[in-house]
Coordinates of C-alpha atoms in Angstrom, one line a residue:
M148 CA 80.5 74.0 110.4
A149 CA 81.9 70.5 110.6
Q150 CA 82.5 69.0 114.0
I151 CA 86.3 69.1 114.2
T152 CA 86.8 67.2 117.4
N153 CA 86.9 63.7 115.7
L154 CA 89.1 64.9 112.8
R155 CA 92.9 64.4 112.6
I156 CA 94.0 68.0 112.2
D157 CA 97.7 68.9 112.0
P158 CA 98.1 71.4 114.8
R159 CA 100.8 73.3 112.9
T160 CA 99.1 73.8 109.6
G161 CA 95.4 73.3 110.5
F162 CA 95.2 70.8 107.6
C163 CA 93.0 67.7 107.8
S164 CA 94.1 65.0 105.3
S165 CA 90.9 63.0 105.6
N166 CA 88.8 65.8 104.0
S167 CA 91.5 68.0 102.5
T168 CA 90.2 71.0 104.6
F169 CA 92.2 73.6 106.5
Y170 CA 90.7 74.6 109.9
S171 CA 91.5 77.9 111.6
K172 CA 94.2 77.5 114.3
R173 CA 92.3 80.1 116.3
K174 CA 89.9 79.2 119.1
P175 CA 86.3 78.9 117.7
F176 CA 83.9 81.4 119.1
P177 CA 80.2 80.8 120.1
L178 CA 77.3 82.5 118.5
P179 CA 74.1 83.4 120.3
S180 CA 71.6 80.6 120.7
N181 CA 68.6 83.0 120.6
R182 CA 67.3 82.9 117.0
C183 CA 65.3 86.1 117.4
L184 CA 68.2 88.8 117.8
D185 CA 69.3 91.7 115.7
I186 CA 72.9 92.8 115.2
T187 CA 72.3 96.3 116.9
T188 CA 71.0 94.7 120.1
F189 CA 73.8 92.1 120.0
I190 CA 76.5 94.8 119.7
S191 CA 75.0 96.9 122.4
S192 CA 75.3 94.0 124.9
F193 CA 79.0 93.9 124.9
P194 CA 80.5 95.1 128.2
H195 CA 83.5 97.4 128.1
H196 CA 85.1 100.3 129.9
G197 CA 85.2 102.6 126.9
K198 CA 83.8 106.2 127.2
T199 CA 84.3 107.9 123.8
A200 CA 83.0 105.9 120.8
F201 CA 83.6 108.2 117.9
I202 CA 85.4 111.6 117.3
E203 CA 85.0 113.5 114.1
A204 CA 88.5 114.7 113.3
A205 CA 87.5 117.8 111.2
T206 CA 85.1 119.2 113.8
G207 CA 86.5 117.7 117.0
R208 CA 83.0 116.5 117.9
H209 CA 83.1 113.7 120.4
M210 CA 80.4 111.0 120.9
S211 CA 80.2 108.9 124.1
F212 CA 78.9 105.4 124.0
S213 CA 75.8 106.5 125.9
E214 CA 75.2 109.3 123.4
L215 CA 75.6 106.8 120.6
W216 CA 73.0 104.4 121.8
R217 CA 70.5 107.1 122.6
G218 CA 71.0 108.4 119.1
V219 CA 70.4 105.0 117.6
D220 CA 67.1 104.8 119.6
S221 CA 66.0 108.2 118.5
V222 CA 66.8 107.6 114.9
A223 CA 65.1 104.1 114.9
T224 CA 62.0 105.8 116.4
C225 CA 62.0 108.4 113.6
L226 CA 62.4 105.8 110.9
S227 CA 59.5 103.8 112.4
D228 CA 57.4 106.9 112.3
L229 CA 58.3 107.3 108.6
G230 CA 57.0 103.8 107.9
I231 CA 60.3 101.9 107.7
R232 CA 59.7 98.3 108.5
K233 CA 61.5 94.9 108.4
G234 CA 62.7 94.1 105.0
H235 CA 62.7 97.6 103.6
V236 CA 66.0 98.8 102.2
V237 CA 67.5 102.1 103.3
L238 CA 70.3 103.7 101.3
I239 CA 73.1 105.9 102.7
I240 CA 75.3 107.9 100.2
A241 CA 77.7 109.9 102.2
P242 CA 81.3 110.3 103.2
N243 CA 82.4 109.0 106.6
S244 CA 80.8 110.9 109.5
I245 CA 79.9 110.5 113.1
F246 CA 76.3 109.8 111.9
F247 CA 77.2 107.0 109.5
P248 CA 77.3 104.3 112.3
I249 CA 74.1 105.7 113.9
V250 CA 72.2 105.3 110.6
C251 CA 73.4 101.7 110.0
L252 CA 72.6 100.6 113.5
S253 CA 69.2 102.3 113.6
V254 CA 68.2 100.8 110.3
M255 CA 69.3 97.2 111.2
S256 CA 67.6 97.5 114.7
L257 CA 64.2 97.7 112.9
G258 CA 65.0 94.6 110.7
A259 CA 65.4 96.9 107.7
I260 CA 68.4 96.5 105.4
I261 CA 71.2 99.0 105.1
T262 CA 72.7 99.5 101.7
T263 CA 75.7 101.9 101.0
S264 CA 76.9 103.7 98.0
N265 CA 80.3 105.4 97.2
P266 CA 79.7 109.2 97.4
L267 CA 82.0 109.5 94.4
N268 CA 79.6 107.5 92.2
T269 CA 77.9 109.3 89.3
P270 CA 74.1 109.8 89.0
R271 CA 74.1 106.9 86.4
E272 CA 75.9 104.6 88.9
I273 CA 73.7 105.5 91.7
A274 CA 70.6 105.1 89.6
L275 CA 71.7 101.5 88.7
Q276 CA 72.2 100.5 92.3
M277 CA 68.9 102.0 93.3
A278 CA 67.1 100.2 90.5
D279 CA 68.5 97.0 91.8
S280 CA 68.2 97.5 95.6
K281 CA 64.8 99.5 95.5
P282 CA 65.4 101.6 98.6
A283 CA 62.5 103.2 100.5
L284 CA 64.5 106.0 102.0
V285 CA 67.9 107.8 101.4
F286 CA 70.3 109.3 103.9
T287 CA 72.7 111.7 102.1
T288 CA 74.2 115.2 102.3
S289 CA 73.0 118.4 100.5
Q290 CA 76.0 118.4 98.3
L291 CA 75.1 114.8 97.0
V292 CA 71.3 115.4 96.6
P293 CA 71.8 116.3 92.9
T294 CA 73.2 112.8 92.3
L295 CA 69.6 111.5 93.0
A296 CA 68.2 113.5 90.1
G297 CA 65.0 111.9 88.9
S298 CA 64.3 110.1 92.2
S299 CA 61.3 110.9 94.3
L300 CA 62.4 109.0 97.3
P301 CA 62.2 110.7 100.7
I302 CA 65.6 112.0 101.8
V303 CA 67.1 112.5 105.3
L304 CA 69.7 115.2 105.2
L305 CA 72.9 114.4 107.2
D306 CA 73.9 118.1 107.2
K307 CA 72.1 121.4 107.6
Q308 CA 73.1 123.1 104.4
E309 CA 70.5 124.7 102.1
I310 CA 69.5 122.8 99.0
I311 CA 70.3 124.9 96.0
T312 CA 69.6 122.4 93.2
A313 CA 67.3 119.4 92.7
S314 CA 64.2 121.3 93.7
E315 CA 62.1 118.2 93.3
A316 CA 64.1 116.5 96.1
K317 CA 61.8 115.3 98.9
I318 CA 63.6 116.3 102.1
V319 CA 61.6 115.0 105.0
V320 CA 63.8 115.7 108.0
T321 CA 67.5 116.3 109.0
M322 CA 69.6 114.0 111.0
D323 CA 70.0 116.6 113.7
Q324 CA 66.2 116.7 114.1
M325 CA 66.1 112.9 114.2
M326 CA 68.8 112.9 116.9
K327 CA 66.6 115.2 119.1
K328 CA 63.6 112.9 118.9
E329 CA 62.6 111.4 122.2
P330 CA 62.8 107.7 121.9
T331 CA 59.6 105.8 122.5
G332 CA 58.9 102.3 123.4
S333 CA 55.7 102.3 121.4
R334 CA 57.4 102.2 118.0
V335 CA 56.6 99.3 115.7
R336 CA 59.2 96.5 116.3
D337 CA 59.0 93.6 113.9
R338 CA 60.5 90.3 115.1
V339 CA 64.0 90.1 113.7
Y340 CA 65.8 86.8 113.3
Q341 CA 69.5 86.2 113.1
D342 CA 69.1 84.8 109.5
D343 CA 67.3 87.8 108.2
A344 CA 69.1 90.2 105.8
A345 CA 70.9 93.0 107.7
S346 CA 73.2 94.7 105.1
L347 CA 73.5 95.0 101.4
L348 CA 77.0 96.1 100.3
Y349 CA 77.9 96.1 96.6
S350 CA 80.9 94.1 95.3
S351 CA 82.2 92.9 92.0
G352 CA 82.5 89.4 93.4
T353 CA 84.6 87.0 91.3
T354 CA 83.5 88.5 87.9
G355 CA 81.2 90.8 86.2
V356 CA 79.4 94.0 87.3
S357 CA 78.8 95.1 90.8
K358 CA 76.3 92.9 92.7
G359 CA 74.5 93.3 96.0
V360 CA 75.9 91.1 98.8
I361 CA 73.3 90.1 101.2
S362 CA 74.7 89.6 104.7
S363 CA 72.6 88.4 107.6
H364 CA 72.5 89.6 111.2
R365 CA 74.2 86.3 112.1
N366 CA 77.0 87.0 109.5
L367 CA 77.7 90.4 111.2
M368 CA 77.4 88.8 114.7
A369 CA 80.2 86.4 113.6
L370 CA 82.3 89.3 112.6
M371 CA 81.7 91.1 115.9
Q372 CA 82.6 87.9 117.8
S373 CA 85.9 87.6 115.9
F374 CA 86.7 91.2 116.9
S375 CA 85.9 90.4 120.5
C376 CA 88.2 87.3 120.4
M377 CA 91.0 89.4 119.1
A378 CA 90.7 92.0 121.8
N379 CA 93.0 91.7 124.8
P380 CA 90.9 92.6 128.0
D381 CA 94.1 93.6 129.8
E382 CA 95.2 96.0 127.1
V383 CA 94.7 99.7 127.3
L384 CA 91.8 100.8 125.2
Q385 CA 92.9 101.5 121.6
T386 CA 92.2 104.6 119.5
H387 CA 91.8 103.9 115.8
I388 CA 92.0 106.3 112.9
C389 CA 89.3 105.5 110.3
T390 CA 90.8 106.4 107.0
V391 CA 88.9 103.7 105.1
P392 CA 85.4 104.4 103.6
M393 CA 82.4 103.2 105.8
F394 CA 80.5 102.3 102.7
H395 CA 83.1 99.5 102.1
I396 CA 83.1 96.2 104.1
Y397 CA 86.5 97.3 105.6
G398 CA 85.1 100.5 107.1
F399 CA 81.6 99.3 107.7
G400 CA 82.4 96.1 109.5
A401 CA 85.5 97.2 111.5
F402 CA 84.9 100.8 112.2
A403 CA 81.3 101.7 111.9
L404 CA 80.4 98.6 113.9
G405 CA 83.3 96.4 115.1
K406 CA 85.3 98.6 117.4
L407 CA 82.1 99.2 119.5
T408 CA 82.4 95.8 120.8
A409 CA 85.8 96.5 122.6
G410 CA 85.0 100.0 123.7
S411 CA 87.7 101.5 121.5
T412 CA 87.6 105.1 120.2
V413 CA 87.3 105.7 116.4
V414 CA 88.6 108.9 115.0
I415 CA 86.7 109.5 111.7
L416 CA 88.1 111.2 108.7
S417 CA 85.4 112.4 106.3
K418 CA 87.7 111.8 103.4
F419 CA 91.3 110.6 103.0
D420 CA 94.0 113.3 103.3
T421 CA 97.5 112.4 104.3
N422 CA 98.2 115.5 106.3
E423 CA 94.9 115.4 108.1
M424 CA 95.5 111.7 108.9
L425 CA 98.9 112.4 110.4
W426 CA 97.6 115.4 112.3
A427 CA 94.8 113.3 113.7
I428 CA 97.3 110.6 114.8
E429 CA 99.3 113.2 116.7
K430 CA 96.3 115.2 118.2
Y431 CA 94.3 112.1 119.4
R432 CA 97.3 109.9 120.3
A433 CA 96.1 107.2 117.9
T434 CA 97.4 103.7 118.4
C435 CA 96.1 101.9 115.2
L436 CA 95.9 103.0 111.6
P437 CA 94.1 101.1 108.8
L438 CA 95.7 101.6 105.3
V439 CA 95.8 100.3 101.8
P440 CA 99.1 99.6 100.1
P441 CA 99.4 102.9 98.1
I442 CA 99.0 105.0 101.2
L443 CA 101.6 102.8 103.0
L444 CA 103.9 103.5 100.0
G445 CA 103.4 107.2 100.4
L446 CA 104.4 107.0 104.1
V447 CA 107.6 105.2 103.2
K448 CA 108.5 107.7 100.5
G449 CA 107.8 110.8 102.7
A450 CA 109.0 109.3 106.0
D451 CA 111.8 111.7 106.8
Q452 CA 109.6 114.8 106.3
I453 CA 106.7 113.2 108.1
R454 CA 108.7 112.4 111.2
R455 CA 110.0 115.9 111.3
K456 CA 106.6 117.5 111.1
Y457 CA 104.3 115.1 113.1
D458 CA 104.7 113.2 116.4
L459 CA 103.6 109.6 115.7
S460 CA 105.0 108.1 118.8
S461 CA 101.7 106.8 119.9
L462 CA 101.2 104.6 116.8
Q463 CA 101.6 100.9 117.6
S464 CA 100.3 99.2 114.6
V465 CA 99.3 99.6 110.9
L466 CA 96.5 97.3 109.6
C467 CA 96.9 96.9 105.8
G468 CA 94.3 95.2 103.5
G469 CA 92.8 95.6 100.1
A470 CA 95.7 94.1 98.2
P471 CA 98.9 92.1 99.1
L472 CA 102.0 94.0 100.3
S473 CA 105.3 93.3 98.7
N474 CA 108.2 92.3 101.0
A475 CA 110.2 95.4 99.7
L476 CA 107.4 97.7 100.8
I477 CA 107.1 96.0 104.3
N478 CA 110.9 96.2 104.8
G479 CA 110.9 99.8 103.7
F480 CA 108.2 100.7 106.1
L481 CA 109.8 98.9 109.1
E482 CA 113.1 100.6 108.4
K483 CA 111.4 104.0 108.6
F484 CA 109.0 103.3 111.4
P485 CA 110.8 100.6 113.4
T486 CA 108.4 100.8 116.5
V487 CA 105.2 100.2 114.4
N488 CA 103.9 96.7 113.6
I489 CA 102.4 95.9 110.2
R490 CA 99.5 93.6 110.4
Q491 CA 98.0 92.3 107.2
G492 CA 94.7 90.9 106.5
Y493 CA 92.5 89.4 103.9
A494 CA 88.7 89.6 103.6
L495 CA 85.9 89.9 101.1
T496 CA 82.5 91.6 101.1
E497 CA 81.0 88.1 100.4
T498 CA 82.7 86.7 103.7
T499 CA 81.4 89.7 105.7
G500 CA 85.0 90.9 106.4
F501 CA 86.2 87.4 107.4
G502 CA 89.3 85.8 105.8
A503 CA 92.7 85.9 107.5
S504 CA 94.5 88.3 109.8
M505 CA 97.4 88.9 112.2
H506 CA 96.7 89.4 115.9
S507 CA 100.1 89.7 117.5
P508 CA 103.5 91.2 116.8
E509 CA 104.9 87.7 116.4
E510 CA 102.4 86.9 113.7
S511 CA 103.1 90.3 112.0
R512 CA 106.7 89.2 111.4
K513 CA 105.5 86.5 109.0
Y514 CA 106.2 88.7 106.1
G515 CA 104.6 87.9 102.7
T516 CA 101.4 86.5 104.3
V517 CA 98.0 87.9 105.2
G518 CA 97.9 86.0 108.5
L519 CA 96.1 83.0 109.9
L520 CA 92.5 82.0 109.0
T521 CA 89.8 83.9 111.0
A522 CA 88.4 81.9 114.0
S523 CA 85.6 79.5 113.1
L524 CA 86.6 79.5 109.4
E525 CA 87.3 76.6 107.2
A526 CA 89.3 76.7 103.9
R527 CA 90.1 74.6 100.9
I528 CA 92.7 75.2 98.2
V529 CA 91.2 73.9 95.0
D530 CA 92.8 73.2 91.6
P531 CA 91.0 75.6 89.3
A532 CA 91.4 73.2 86.3
T533 CA 90.5 69.9 87.9
G534 CA 88.4 70.9 90.9
S535 CA 90.5 68.7 93.2
A536 CA 91.4 69.9 96.7
L537 CA 95.1 70.6 97.2
Q538 CA 97.4 70.4 100.3
V539 CA 99.9 72.5 102.2
N540 CA 102.1 74.7 100.1
Q541 CA 100.1 74.0 97.0
T542 CA 98.6 76.9 95.0
G543 CA 95.0 77.0 93.9
E544 CA 91.7 78.8 94.3
L545 CA 90.8 79.6 97.8
W546 CA 87.4 78.4 99.0
L547 CA 86.0 79.5 102.4
R548 CA 83.1 78.2 104.6
G549 CA 81.9 79.4 108.0
P550 CA 79.3 81.5 109.9
S551 CA 80.2 84.8 108.0
I552 CA 79.5 83.6 104.5
M553 CA 76.9 85.8 102.7
K554 CA 73.4 84.7 102.0
G555 CA 73.9 85.4 98.3
Y556 CA 73.7 88.1 95.7
L557 CA 70.5 90.2 95.4
N558 CA 68.4 89.4 92.4
N559 CA 71.2 87.3 90.9
V560 CA 70.6 83.6 91.2
E561 CA 73.2 82.7 88.5
A562 CA 76.0 84.7 90.1
T563 CA 75.1 83.2 93.5
A564 CA 75.3 79.6 92.2
L565 CA 78.6 80.3 90.5
T566 CA 80.1 81.7 93.8
L567 CA 78.4 79.5 96.5
N568 CA 78.1 75.8 96.1
S569 CA 75.5 73.5 97.8
D570 CA 77.9 72.6 100.6
G571 CA 78.3 76.3 101.7
W572 CA 81.8 76.8 100.2
L573 CA 82.4 80.3 98.8
K574 CA 84.7 80.4 95.8
T575 CA 86.9 83.6 96.3
G576 CA 88.4 83.7 92.9
D577 CA 91.8 84.3 94.6
L578 CA 94.8 82.1 94.0
C579 CA 96.4 81.2 97.3
Y580 CA 98.3 78.6 99.3
I581 CA 98.6 77.9 103.0
D582 CA 102.1 77.3 104.3
G583 CA 103.5 74.9 106.8
D584 CA 102.7 77.1 109.7
G585 CA 99.1 77.7 108.6
F586 CA 99.5 81.2 107.2
L587 CA 97.6 82.2 104.1
H588 CA 99.5 83.6 101.0
V589 CA 97.7 85.5 98.3
V590 CA 99.5 84.8 95.0
D591 CA 97.2 86.2 92.3
R592 CA 93.5 86.8 91.4
L593 CA 91.5 84.5 89.3
K594 CA 88.7 87.0 89.5
E595 CA 88.8 89.9 87.2
V596 CA 88.3 92.8 89.5
I597 CA 90.8 95.7 89.4
K598 CA 92.0 97.1 92.7
Y599 CA 92.7 100.9 92.4
K600 CA 93.8 102.2 95.7
G601 CA 91.8 99.4 97.4
Y602 CA 88.7 100.3 95.5
Q603 CA 87.1 97.6 93.3
V604 CA 86.8 98.4 89.6
P605 CA 84.8 95.7 87.6
P606 CA 86.2 95.4 84.1
A607 CA 82.8 94.2 82.7
E608 CA 81.1 97.5 83.8
L609 CA 83.7 99.5 81.9
E610 CA 83.6 97.3 78.9
A611 CA 79.8 97.6 78.6
L612 CA 80.2 101.5 78.9
L613 CA 82.9 101.3 76.1
L614 CA 80.7 99.2 73.8
S615 CA 77.9 101.8 74.2
H616 CA 80.1 104.3 72.3
P617 CA 78.9 104.5 68.7
E618 CA 82.4 104.3 67.3
I619 CA 83.6 101.3 69.2
S620 CA 82.9 97.7 68.0
D621 CA 84.7 95.8 70.8
A622 CA 86.7 96.4 74.0
A623 CA 88.5 94.8 76.9
V624 CA 89.6 96.3 80.2
I625 CA 92.5 94.9 82.2
P626 CA 94.4 95.9 85.4
F627 CA 97.6 97.7 84.6
P628 CA 100.2 97.5 87.5
D629 CA 101.2 100.8 89.1
E630 CA 103.4 101.5 92.2
E631 CA 101.4 104.4 93.4
V632 CA 97.8 103.1 93.1
G633 CA 98.2 99.3 92.9
Q634 CA 96.4 98.9 89.5
Y635 CA 94.5 101.1 87.2
P636 CA 92.1 100.4 84.3
M637 CA 93.6 100.0 80.9
A638 CA 91.4 99.5 77.8
Y639 CA 92.1 97.8 74.6
V640 CA 89.6 99.1 72.0
V641 CA 88.6 98.1 68.5
R642 CA 87.2 101.0 66.4
K643 CA 84.4 100.5 64.0
T644 CA 85.2 100.5 60.3
G645 CA 85.9 104.1 59.1
S646 CA 86.2 105.6 62.7
N647 CA 89.0 107.9 63.7
V648 CA 87.9 108.2 67.3
S649 CA 90.9 109.3 69.4
E650 CA 92.3 108.0 72.6
T651 CA 91.4 111.2 74.4
D652 CA 87.8 111.0 73.1
V653 CA 87.3 107.5 74.5
I654 CA 89.0 108.3 77.9
D655 CA 86.9 111.4 78.3
F656 CA 83.7 109.5 77.2
V657 CA 84.2 107.0 80.1
A658 CA 85.4 109.7 82.6
R659 CA 82.1 111.6 82.2
Q660 CA 80.1 108.6 83.3
V661 CA 82.0 106.9 86.2
A662 CA 83.5 107.7 89.6
P663 CA 87.1 109.0 89.4
Y664 CA 88.6 105.7 90.6
K665 CA 87.0 103.9 87.7
K666 CA 88.5 106.1 84.9
I667 CA 90.4 104.5 82.0
R668 CA 93.9 105.8 82.4
K669 CA 95.7 104.0 79.6
L670 CA 94.2 102.9 76.2
A671 CA 95.5 101.1 73.1
F672 CA 93.7 100.5 69.8
V673 CA 93.8 97.0 68.4
T674 CA 92.3 95.2 65.4
S675 CA 90.7 92.5 67.6
I676 CA 90.3 91.4 71.2
P677 CA 91.7 87.9 72.0
K678 CA 88.9 85.5 73.2
N679 CA 88.5 81.7 73.9
P680 CA 86.2 79.6 71.9
S681 CA 83.3 80.4 74.2
G682 CA 83.8 84.1 73.7
K683 CA 85.5 84.9 77.0
I684 CA 88.1 87.7 76.9
L685 CA 91.6 86.3 77.3
R686 CA 92.4 89.0 79.8
R687 CA 95.7 87.3 81.0
D688 CA 97.0 87.5 77.5
L689 CA 96.3 91.2 77.3
V690 CA 97.9 91.8 80.7
K691 CA 101.0 90.0 79.5
L692 CA 101.0 92.2 76.3
A693 CA 100.6 95.4 78.3
T694 CA 103.2 94.6 80.9
S695 CA 105.8 93.2 78.4
K696 CA 106.3 96.9 77.3
I697 CA 107.1 98.2 80.8

């Protein structure tokens, strides 16, 4: 990061006119000087007064911080006995559970790399990710074992249920058995450096199909330090409801790992259910609730009934990410829940959960923004057409640089080069501007990813699937706006000559092969797909065509 002491930075905006760079207005944080340090050891070193680390909402199971760290030590010992070493990839395919953080922390403590997959993914989607990441071991549940059909990888079961199908599955041990293992100091411990890879989460990035984002131990340490800086040491310990999936950077960074640094309690929902979420807020007197915009909309629409049925008086703040909130939705929520602050944020998998956020009630009143740049982060707003850096209140593509920026995409030098330049700037693919008070505004997306209920849906993946249909000659997939889910995939399809394939046939063809959130939900047949001279789909033209009929 550039030395900012000798730069002339506008204290109000964070903008430096001499290099056209915006600097975070928040106080920079230090990172450990010890090069040989893993993220698990780093997190365990944070002092705090917290007693309960995790609560599983469905079962009521509590896990103290001491039980957590003993469990991490036990599981790491078992993994070492199974031959897991530095650089090996370990895959976890599971819904949220009290075991999820233990698996991640144990794997990374050995210098191995944790990769996650959505439990809703189909066997085809999981096979593609496994072919790319080449895991040595899989943690999953008995219900999800069949999705590994054809794989001979050793499996650790996160539950105790009997395996009914997939008789070829190689179950080596259960998580409960691992947790009972007596930790030993004699296990193999490779030297782990801050710059070594720690996690491999999958993202669609700015374009194209899903790619493995390599984040280092140092990247994750930066995220932990940013959480630590946000915490108020004089504040009563917070209780968070984890509604977001831990396989995603939001749940992984903030709730599987991040809240451990402050001693907060995280109440884990295995899957999202509105009534279970509201019941958990009341039962555990939760203070903080992370959401995505469609869920916030549901709370606003059902507010009167919700307040009659549930006591939400403990709730202090709602954290909203995944997509920008409209002012109408913010005002609607504040009208129904006047004692609850809405704090918006912005982050990417490629920035290891960094971006912008709101820390205080005062900042949360800056409606229409996603907050101030995260501490130690630099930004540029760049004209997509000319590549020139822009100034305050000018809209362009957001570029970010700082200690949390990914190492790159796994096995994809070309995509890495398109996203990360030689000076360390990450091109986010988002059209943004920074206002006169230094707050970031997200205007639109240059990148083509569709956001369905906060989930990323890469159009290129669906287009490739559509083109595999024997009666389709061309296809394009676009985001179609929807109040309930944010956006859903809509397809424009060109039939092959003589084909009478129907809309239902095509929609069902895709639905059989993808996770539910990736389904095509609207389809139109056309004679041709508009493209530029280089063959790139003119997706914006198709979006205009689709939305002009609303």
